[in-house]
Amino acid sequence: MQRLSERLERIEKLCAGDVEQPLSILPDGERLLDNYDLCRMLNISKRTLQRYRTSGELPYEMIYHKTFYRESDVLRFIERNFSNFRKLKKDRPAGSG
């Protein structure tokens, strides 16, 4: 539960733009995350991320031989695959992140 809460906090920081390095942004304003960003954000290995891609659970795009993930796809993936995500989000006190 604590680990999921930490992941949620990292995602909220990412959405708020509180990251160490600038993110790629598409013309429509959508942010793109690379493998490094997503592995750090979800605290998973590159192999786990590859497994999510291969299974079709996590949509991705290849741009100049580099893998990117749309922020909206990542959030949808988390909501779908982490059963406690909605409960944690709902139970968090207002203004906590």
Tab-separated table of C-alpha atoms in Angstrom, residues 2-37:
chain	number	residue	atom	x	y	z
A	2	GLN	CA	2.851	2.372	0.899
A	3	ARG	CA	4.629	1.598	-2.380
A	4	LEU	CA	1.489	2.393	-4.368
A	5	SER	CA	1.081	5.630	-2.442
A	6	GLU	CA	4.676	6.594	-3.305
A	7	ARG	CA	4.008	5.846	-6.970
A	8	LEU	CA	0.903	8.021	-6.869
A	9	GLU	CA	2.931	10.881	-5.407
A	10	ARG	CA	5.554	10.531	-8.176
A	11	ILE	CA	2.820	10.591	-10.803
A	12	GLU	CA	1.268	13.698	-9.277
A	13	LYS	CA	4.674	15.431	-9.253
A	14	LEU	CA	5.159	14.450	-12.867
A	15	CYS	CA	1.751	15.824	-13.813
A	16	ALA	CA	2.529	19.039	-11.948
A	17	GLY	CA	5.777	19.408	-13.872
A	18	ASP	CA	7.979	18.836	-10.809
A	19	VAL	CA	10.603	16.674	-12.547
A	20	GLU	CA	14.377	16.988	-12.808
A	21	GLN	CA	14.519	17.045	-16.598
A	22	PRO	CA	12.209	18.546	-19.209
A	23	LEU	CA	9.743	16.200	-20.873
A	24	SER	CA	9.068	15.989	-24.576
A	25	ILE	CA	5.778	17.627	-25.481
A	26	LEU	CA	3.675	16.873	-28.540
A	27	PRO	CA	2.083	19.665	-30.597
A	28	ASP	CA	-1.271	18.948	-28.897
A	29	GLY	CA	0.332	19.625	-25.497
A	30	GLU	CA	0.538	15.962	-24.454
A	31	ARG	CA	3.694	15.022	-22.539
A	32	LEU	CA	5.838	12.096	-23.604
A	33	LEU	CA	7.731	9.888	-21.176
A	34	ASP	CA	10.681	7.712	-22.140
A	35	ASN	CA	11.696	4.361	-20.619
A	36	TYR	CA	13.901	6.012	-18.010
A	37	ASP	CA	11.145	8.395	-16.878
